[in-house]
Short mmCIF file of C-alpha atoms and ligand atoms in Angstrom, two decimals:
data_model
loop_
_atom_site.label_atom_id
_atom_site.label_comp_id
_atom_site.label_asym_id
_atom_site.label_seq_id
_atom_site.Cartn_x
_atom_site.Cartn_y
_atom_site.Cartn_z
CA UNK A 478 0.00 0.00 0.00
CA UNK A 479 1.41 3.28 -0.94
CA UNK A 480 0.43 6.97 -0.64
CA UNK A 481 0.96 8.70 -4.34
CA UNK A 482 1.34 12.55 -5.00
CA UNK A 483 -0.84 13.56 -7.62
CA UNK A 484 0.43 15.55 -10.58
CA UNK A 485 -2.19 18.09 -11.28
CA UNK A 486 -0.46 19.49 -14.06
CA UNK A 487 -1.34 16.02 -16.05
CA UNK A 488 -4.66 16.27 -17.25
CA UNK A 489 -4.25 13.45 -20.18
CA UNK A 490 -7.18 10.51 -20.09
CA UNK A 491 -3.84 8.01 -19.68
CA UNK A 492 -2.89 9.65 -16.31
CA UNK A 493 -6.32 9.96 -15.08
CA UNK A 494 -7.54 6.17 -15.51
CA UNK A 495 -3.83 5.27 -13.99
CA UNK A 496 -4.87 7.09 -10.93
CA UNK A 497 -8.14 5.30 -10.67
CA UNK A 498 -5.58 1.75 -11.00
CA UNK A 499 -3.82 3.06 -8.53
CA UNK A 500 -6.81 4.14 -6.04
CA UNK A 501 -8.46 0.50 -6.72
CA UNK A 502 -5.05 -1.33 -6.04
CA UNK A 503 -5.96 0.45 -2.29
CA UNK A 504 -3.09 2.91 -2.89
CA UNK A 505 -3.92 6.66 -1.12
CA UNK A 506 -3.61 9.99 -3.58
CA UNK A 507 -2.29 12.98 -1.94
CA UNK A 508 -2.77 16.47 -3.37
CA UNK A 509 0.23 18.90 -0.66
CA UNK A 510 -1.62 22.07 -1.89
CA UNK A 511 -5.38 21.76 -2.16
CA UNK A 512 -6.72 24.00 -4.66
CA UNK A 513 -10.61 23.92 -2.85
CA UNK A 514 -9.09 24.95 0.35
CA UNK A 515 -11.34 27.23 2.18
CA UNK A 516 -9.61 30.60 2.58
CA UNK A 517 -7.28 31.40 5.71
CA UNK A 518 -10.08 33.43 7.69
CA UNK A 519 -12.71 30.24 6.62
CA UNK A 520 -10.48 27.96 8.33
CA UNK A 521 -9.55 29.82 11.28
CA UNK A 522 -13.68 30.30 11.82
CA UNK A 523 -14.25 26.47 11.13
CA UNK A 524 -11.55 25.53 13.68
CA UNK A 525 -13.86 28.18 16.43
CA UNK A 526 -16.65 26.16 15.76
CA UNK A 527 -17.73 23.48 18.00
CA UNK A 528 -20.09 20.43 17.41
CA UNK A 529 -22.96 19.31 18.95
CA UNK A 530 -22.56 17.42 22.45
CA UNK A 531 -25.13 14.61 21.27
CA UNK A 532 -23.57 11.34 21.27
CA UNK A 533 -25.54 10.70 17.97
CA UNK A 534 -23.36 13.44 16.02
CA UNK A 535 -19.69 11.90 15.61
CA UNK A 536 -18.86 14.52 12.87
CA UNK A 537 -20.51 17.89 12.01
CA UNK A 538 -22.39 16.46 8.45
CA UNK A 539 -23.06 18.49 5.23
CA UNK A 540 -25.86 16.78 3.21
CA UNK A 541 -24.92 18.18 -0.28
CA UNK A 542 -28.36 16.92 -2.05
CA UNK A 543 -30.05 18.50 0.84
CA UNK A 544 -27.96 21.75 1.12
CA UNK A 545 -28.80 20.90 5.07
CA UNK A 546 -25.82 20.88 7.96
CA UNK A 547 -26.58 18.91 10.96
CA UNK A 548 -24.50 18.09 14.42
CA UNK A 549 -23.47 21.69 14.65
CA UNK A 550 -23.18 23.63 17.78
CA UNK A 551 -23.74 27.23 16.27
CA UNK A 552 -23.92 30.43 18.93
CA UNK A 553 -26.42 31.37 16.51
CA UNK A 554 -28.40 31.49 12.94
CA UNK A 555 -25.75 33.56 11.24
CA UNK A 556 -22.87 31.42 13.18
CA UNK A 557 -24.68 28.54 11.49
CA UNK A 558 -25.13 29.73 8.10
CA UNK A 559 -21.83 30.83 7.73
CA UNK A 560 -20.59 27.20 8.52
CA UNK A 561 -23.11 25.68 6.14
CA UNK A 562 -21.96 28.27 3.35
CA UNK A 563 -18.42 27.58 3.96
CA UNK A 564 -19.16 23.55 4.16
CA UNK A 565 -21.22 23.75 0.89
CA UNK A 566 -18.06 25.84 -0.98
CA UNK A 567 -15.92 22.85 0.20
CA UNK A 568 -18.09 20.60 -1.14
CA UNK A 569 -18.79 21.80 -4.37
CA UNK A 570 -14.94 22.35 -4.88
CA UNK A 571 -14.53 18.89 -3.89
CA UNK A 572 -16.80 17.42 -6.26
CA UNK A 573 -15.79 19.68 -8.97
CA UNK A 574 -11.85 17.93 -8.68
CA UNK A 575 -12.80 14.55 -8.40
CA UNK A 576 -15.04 15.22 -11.08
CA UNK A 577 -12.44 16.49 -13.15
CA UNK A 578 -9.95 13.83 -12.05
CA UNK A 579 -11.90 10.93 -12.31
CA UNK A 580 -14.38 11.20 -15.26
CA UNK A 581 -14.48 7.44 -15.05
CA UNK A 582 -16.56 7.54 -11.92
CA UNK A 583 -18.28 10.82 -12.14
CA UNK A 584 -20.55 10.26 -14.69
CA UNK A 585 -22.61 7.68 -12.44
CA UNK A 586 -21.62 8.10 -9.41
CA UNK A 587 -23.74 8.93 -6.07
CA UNK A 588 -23.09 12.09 -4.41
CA UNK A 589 -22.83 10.96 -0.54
CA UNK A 590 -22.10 13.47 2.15
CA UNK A 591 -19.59 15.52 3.38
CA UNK A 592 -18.34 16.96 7.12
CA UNK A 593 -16.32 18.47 9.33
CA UNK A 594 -14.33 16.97 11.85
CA UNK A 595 -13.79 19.47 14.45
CA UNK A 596 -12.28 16.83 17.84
CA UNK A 597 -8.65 15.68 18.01
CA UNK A 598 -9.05 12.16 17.22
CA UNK A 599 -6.26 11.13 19.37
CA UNK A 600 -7.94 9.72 23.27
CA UNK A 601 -11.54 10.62 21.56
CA UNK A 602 -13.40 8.85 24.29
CA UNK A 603 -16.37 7.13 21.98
CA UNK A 604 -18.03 3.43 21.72
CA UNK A 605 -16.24 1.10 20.16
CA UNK A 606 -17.89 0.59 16.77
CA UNK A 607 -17.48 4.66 16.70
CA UNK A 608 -14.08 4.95 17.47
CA UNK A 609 -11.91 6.25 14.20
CA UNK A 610 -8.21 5.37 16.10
CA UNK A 611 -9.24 1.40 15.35
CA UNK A 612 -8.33 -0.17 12.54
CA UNK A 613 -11.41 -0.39 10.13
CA UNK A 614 -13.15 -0.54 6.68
CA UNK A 615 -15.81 1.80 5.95
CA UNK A 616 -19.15 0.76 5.78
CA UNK A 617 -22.28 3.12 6.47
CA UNK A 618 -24.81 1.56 8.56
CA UNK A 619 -27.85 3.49 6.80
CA UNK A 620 -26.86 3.73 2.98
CA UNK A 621 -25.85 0.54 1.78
CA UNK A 622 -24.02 0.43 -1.21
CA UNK A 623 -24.81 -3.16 -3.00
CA UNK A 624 -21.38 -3.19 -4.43
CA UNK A 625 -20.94 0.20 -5.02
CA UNK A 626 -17.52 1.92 -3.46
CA UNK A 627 -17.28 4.45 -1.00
CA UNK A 628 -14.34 6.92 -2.65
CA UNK A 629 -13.87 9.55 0.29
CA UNK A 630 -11.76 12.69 0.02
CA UNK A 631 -10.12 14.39 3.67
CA UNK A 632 -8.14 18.07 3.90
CA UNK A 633 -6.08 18.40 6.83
CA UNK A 634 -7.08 22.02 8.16
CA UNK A 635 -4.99 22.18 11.25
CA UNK A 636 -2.48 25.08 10.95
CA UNK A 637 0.72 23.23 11.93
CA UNK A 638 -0.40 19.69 12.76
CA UNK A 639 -0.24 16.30 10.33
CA UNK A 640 -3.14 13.87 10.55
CA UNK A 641 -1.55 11.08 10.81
CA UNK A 642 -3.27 7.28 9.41
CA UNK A 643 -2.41 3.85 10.65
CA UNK A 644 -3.18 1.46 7.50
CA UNK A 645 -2.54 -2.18 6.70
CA UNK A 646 -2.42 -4.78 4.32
CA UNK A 647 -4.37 -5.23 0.98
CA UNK A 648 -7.99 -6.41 1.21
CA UNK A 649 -7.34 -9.84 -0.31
CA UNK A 650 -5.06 -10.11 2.44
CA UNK A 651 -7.94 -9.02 5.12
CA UNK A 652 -10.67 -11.13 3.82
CA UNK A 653 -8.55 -14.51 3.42
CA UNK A 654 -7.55 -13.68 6.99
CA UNK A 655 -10.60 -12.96 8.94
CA UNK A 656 -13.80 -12.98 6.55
CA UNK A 657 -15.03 -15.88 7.60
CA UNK A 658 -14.58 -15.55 11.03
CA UNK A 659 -16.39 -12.13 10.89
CA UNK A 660 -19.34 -13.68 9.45
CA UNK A 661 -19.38 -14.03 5.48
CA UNK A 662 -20.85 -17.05 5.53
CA UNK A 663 -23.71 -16.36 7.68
CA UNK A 664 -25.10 -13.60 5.02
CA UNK A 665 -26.57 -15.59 2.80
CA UNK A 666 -28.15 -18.24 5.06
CA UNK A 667 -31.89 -18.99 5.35
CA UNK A 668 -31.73 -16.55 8.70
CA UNK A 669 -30.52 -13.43 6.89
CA UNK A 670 -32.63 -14.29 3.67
CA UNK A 671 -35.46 -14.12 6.20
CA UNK A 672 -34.65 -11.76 8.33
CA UNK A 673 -34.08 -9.23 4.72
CA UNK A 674 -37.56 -10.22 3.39
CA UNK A 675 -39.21 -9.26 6.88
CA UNK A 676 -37.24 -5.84 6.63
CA UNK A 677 -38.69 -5.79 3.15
CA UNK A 678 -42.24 -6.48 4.31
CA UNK A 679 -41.59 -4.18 7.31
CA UNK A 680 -40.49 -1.11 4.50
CA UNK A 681 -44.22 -1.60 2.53
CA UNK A 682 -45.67 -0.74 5.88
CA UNK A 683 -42.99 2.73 5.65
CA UNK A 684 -40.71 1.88 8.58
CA UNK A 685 -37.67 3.27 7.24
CA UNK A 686 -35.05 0.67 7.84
CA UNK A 687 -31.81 0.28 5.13
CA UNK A 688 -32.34 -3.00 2.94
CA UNK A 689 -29.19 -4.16 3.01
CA UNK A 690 -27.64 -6.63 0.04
CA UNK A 691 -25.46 -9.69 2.23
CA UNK A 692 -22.94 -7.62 0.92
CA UNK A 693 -23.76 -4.33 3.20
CA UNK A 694 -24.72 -6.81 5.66
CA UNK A 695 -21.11 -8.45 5.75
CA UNK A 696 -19.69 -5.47 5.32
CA UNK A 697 -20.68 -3.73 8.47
CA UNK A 698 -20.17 -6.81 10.35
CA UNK A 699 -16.34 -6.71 9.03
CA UNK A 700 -16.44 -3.04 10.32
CA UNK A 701 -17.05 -3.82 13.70
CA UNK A 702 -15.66 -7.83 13.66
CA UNK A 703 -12.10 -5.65 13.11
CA UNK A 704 -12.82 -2.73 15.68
CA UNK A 705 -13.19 -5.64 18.21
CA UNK A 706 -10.48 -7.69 17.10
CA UNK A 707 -7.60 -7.20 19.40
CA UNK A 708 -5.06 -9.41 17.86
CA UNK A 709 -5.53 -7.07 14.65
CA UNK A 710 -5.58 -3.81 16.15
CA UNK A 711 -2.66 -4.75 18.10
CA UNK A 712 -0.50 -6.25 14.61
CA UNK A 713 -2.26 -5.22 11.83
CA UNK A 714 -1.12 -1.51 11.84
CA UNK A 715 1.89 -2.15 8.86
CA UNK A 716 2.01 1.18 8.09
CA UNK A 717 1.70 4.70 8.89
CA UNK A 718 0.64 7.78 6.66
CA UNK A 719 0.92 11.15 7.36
CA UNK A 720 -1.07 14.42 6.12
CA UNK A 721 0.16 17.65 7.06
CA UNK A 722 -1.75 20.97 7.17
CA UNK A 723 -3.35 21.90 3.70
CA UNK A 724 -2.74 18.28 1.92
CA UNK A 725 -5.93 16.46 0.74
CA UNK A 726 -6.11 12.94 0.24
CA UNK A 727 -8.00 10.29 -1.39
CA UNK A 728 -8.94 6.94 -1.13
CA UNK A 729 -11.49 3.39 -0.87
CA UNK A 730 -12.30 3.34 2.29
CA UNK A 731 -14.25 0.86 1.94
CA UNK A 732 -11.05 -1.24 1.16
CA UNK A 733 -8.14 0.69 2.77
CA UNK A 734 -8.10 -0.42 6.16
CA UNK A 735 -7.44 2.64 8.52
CA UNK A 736 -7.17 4.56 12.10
CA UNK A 737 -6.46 7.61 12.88
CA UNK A 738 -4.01 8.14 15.00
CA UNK A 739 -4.02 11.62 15.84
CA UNK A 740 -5.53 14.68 13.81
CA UNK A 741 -7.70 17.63 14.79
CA UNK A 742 -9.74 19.62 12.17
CA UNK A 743 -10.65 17.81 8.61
CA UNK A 744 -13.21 17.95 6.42
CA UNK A 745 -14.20 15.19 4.14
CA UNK A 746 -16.66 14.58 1.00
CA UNK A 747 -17.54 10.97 0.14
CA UNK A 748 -19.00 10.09 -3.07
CA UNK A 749 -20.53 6.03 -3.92
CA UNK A 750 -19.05 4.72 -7.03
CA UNK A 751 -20.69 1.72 -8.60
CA UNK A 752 -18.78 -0.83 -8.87
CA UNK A 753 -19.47 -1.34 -13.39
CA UNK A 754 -17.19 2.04 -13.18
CA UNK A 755 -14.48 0.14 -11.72
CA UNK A 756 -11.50 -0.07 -13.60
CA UNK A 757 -10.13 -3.18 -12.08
CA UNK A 758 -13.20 -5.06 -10.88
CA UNK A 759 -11.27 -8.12 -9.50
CA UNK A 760 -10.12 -6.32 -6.88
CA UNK A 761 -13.23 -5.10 -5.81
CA UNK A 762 -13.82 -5.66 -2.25
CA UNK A 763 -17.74 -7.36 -4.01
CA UNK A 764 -15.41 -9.99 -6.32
CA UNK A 765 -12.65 -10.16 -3.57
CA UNK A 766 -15.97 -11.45 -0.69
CA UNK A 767 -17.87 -13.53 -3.68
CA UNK A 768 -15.40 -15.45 -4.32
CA UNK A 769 -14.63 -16.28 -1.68
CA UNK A 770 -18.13 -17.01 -0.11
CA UNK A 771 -18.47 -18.57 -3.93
CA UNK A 772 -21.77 -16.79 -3.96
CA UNK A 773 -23.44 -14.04 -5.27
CA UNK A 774 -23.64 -11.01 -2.35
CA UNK A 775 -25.66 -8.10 -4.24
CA UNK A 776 -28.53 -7.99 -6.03
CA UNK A 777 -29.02 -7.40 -9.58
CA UNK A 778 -26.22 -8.04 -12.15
CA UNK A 779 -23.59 -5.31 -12.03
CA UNK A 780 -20.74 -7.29 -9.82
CA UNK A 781 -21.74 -10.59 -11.57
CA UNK A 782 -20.51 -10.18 -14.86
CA UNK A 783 -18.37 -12.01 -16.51
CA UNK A 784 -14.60 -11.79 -16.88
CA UNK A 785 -14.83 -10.90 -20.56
CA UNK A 786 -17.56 -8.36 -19.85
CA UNK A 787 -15.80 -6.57 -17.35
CA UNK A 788 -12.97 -6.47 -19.34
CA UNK A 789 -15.36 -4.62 -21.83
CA UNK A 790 -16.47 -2.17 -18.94
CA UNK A 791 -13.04 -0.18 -19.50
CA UNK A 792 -10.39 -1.00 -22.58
C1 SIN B 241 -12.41 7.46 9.24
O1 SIN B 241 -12.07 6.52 9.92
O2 SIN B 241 -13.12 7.25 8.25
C2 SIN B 241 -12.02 8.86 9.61
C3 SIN B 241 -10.65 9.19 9.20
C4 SIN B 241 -10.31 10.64 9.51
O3 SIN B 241 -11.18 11.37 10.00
O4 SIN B 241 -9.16 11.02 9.25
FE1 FE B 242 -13.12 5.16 8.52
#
């Protein structure tokens, strides 16, 4: 696993598609000079701001589809509006990059949402399955993903301080390791296919729980299986990255295993790729689990195609 400077003075279609290899291979981009970085005075207000004591707010959340900030602890409506203008700049000159540098995923994928990460991360006194500083894969509880990738972009906006990443070994690695253990082949069994058609039945009726694919089912039980792991928190950190002040970085959360070690002040836009934009779809975290499990995990056809189509997907 490496971390990779990107050179944003290549803008050929070559360079671009070799950063998405790179990205899928669970390699990290770093950009040292961020070109969406909120000005000097926008930073120095975000890092004033405070968010919300209420255990459910880990992160102070931008919903970009929504133009709606929530888990803020504003003095008041201006206070608050400022943030959410600020938030919503970052945002929009997030999206606008990735955009540009990856035109391969852009054109279908799902705008997630962004935030603000006001606590130092280092000692952050929260449940387990909350805690960032244990080594984890991403996987959202409410917006499952049925394949699709979670591609998340961070800015460091301390003024002098790195954020600093624990990571570890490639996915393939992870999953031969401890997928099983963790529950992969309990997705699929006649519990889980009845307890999803009961959450089904139990949507009709408008309770609004996520209908989760095995594959957002196992995913979120790898999520925590690894948080409580302690043989893996303890060995598993391989590596360490580090982000100073004004760098951005970029990677598949969803497959980069990751802590944060220490780090105050980030913000962060995530965006869901679908996994028929990957580039190399055998690595895919969906191929890596299936076959494995030797079973389908998603629904519909996009991560079951064949070799020869997904060659097709990108020549
Ligand atoms: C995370 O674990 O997804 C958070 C990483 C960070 O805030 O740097
Ligand atoms: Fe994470």
């Amino acid at each position: 696993m490496s971390v990779i400077q990107i050179d944003v003075k290549k803008q050929d279609v070559e360079y671009k598609r070799s950063l998405c290899r790179q990205l899928e291979q669970g390699n990290i981009l770093v950009l040292s000079e961020t070109p969406f970085l909120p000005s000097s005075e926008e930073c120095e207000f975000l890092r004033e701001q405070r968010q919300s004591a209420s255990a459910s707010h880990k992160n102070i959340a931008y919903k970009p589809n929504l133009n709606k900030m929530t888990g803020a602890n504003a003095e008041n409506e201006q206070t608050a509006a400022r943030m959410e203008t600020i938030l919503a700049a970052y945002s929009r000159g997030a999206l606008a990059f990735l955009s540009d540098l990856f035109p391969d995923y852009s054109s279908t994928w799902r705008v997630d949402y962004a935030s603000f990460r006001p606590v130092e991360e280092q000692g952050r006194d929260l449940p387990l399955r909350h805690r960032n500083d244990l080594m984890h894969l991403d996987a959202f509880p409410t917006r499952p993903t049925n394949g699709g990738r979670i591609l998340r972009a961070f800015t460091n906006l301390h003024p002098t301080r790195d954020r600093v990443w624990a990571i570890t070994n490639s996915f393939e690695d992870l999953a031969d390791r401890y997928a099983v253990a963790a529950g992969l082949n309990n997705v699929t069994g006649p519990f889980a296919t009845t307890r999803r058609q009961a959450i089904r039945f139990a949507r009709l009726l408008g309770a609004k729980l996520p209908d989760r694919s095995p594959y957002d089912e196992f995913m979120l039980k790898f999520h925590h299986y690894l948080k409580s792991n302690a043989e893996f928190q303890q060995n598993g950190r391989t590596e360490t990255a580090v982000f100073p002040p004004g760098a951005t970085w970029i990677s598949f959360t969803d497959q980069v295993a990751h802590a944060v070690v220490s780090g105050q002040y980030a913000l962060e836009q995530t965006c869901i790729v679908p996994f028929a934009a990957m580039v190399h779809p055998e690595l895919a975290p969906v191929t890596v689990l299936q076959k494995l499990a030797r079973r389908k995990l998603v629904d519909g056809g996009a991560s079951s195609l064949s070799a020869e189509a997904q060659e097709r997907v990108h020549v």
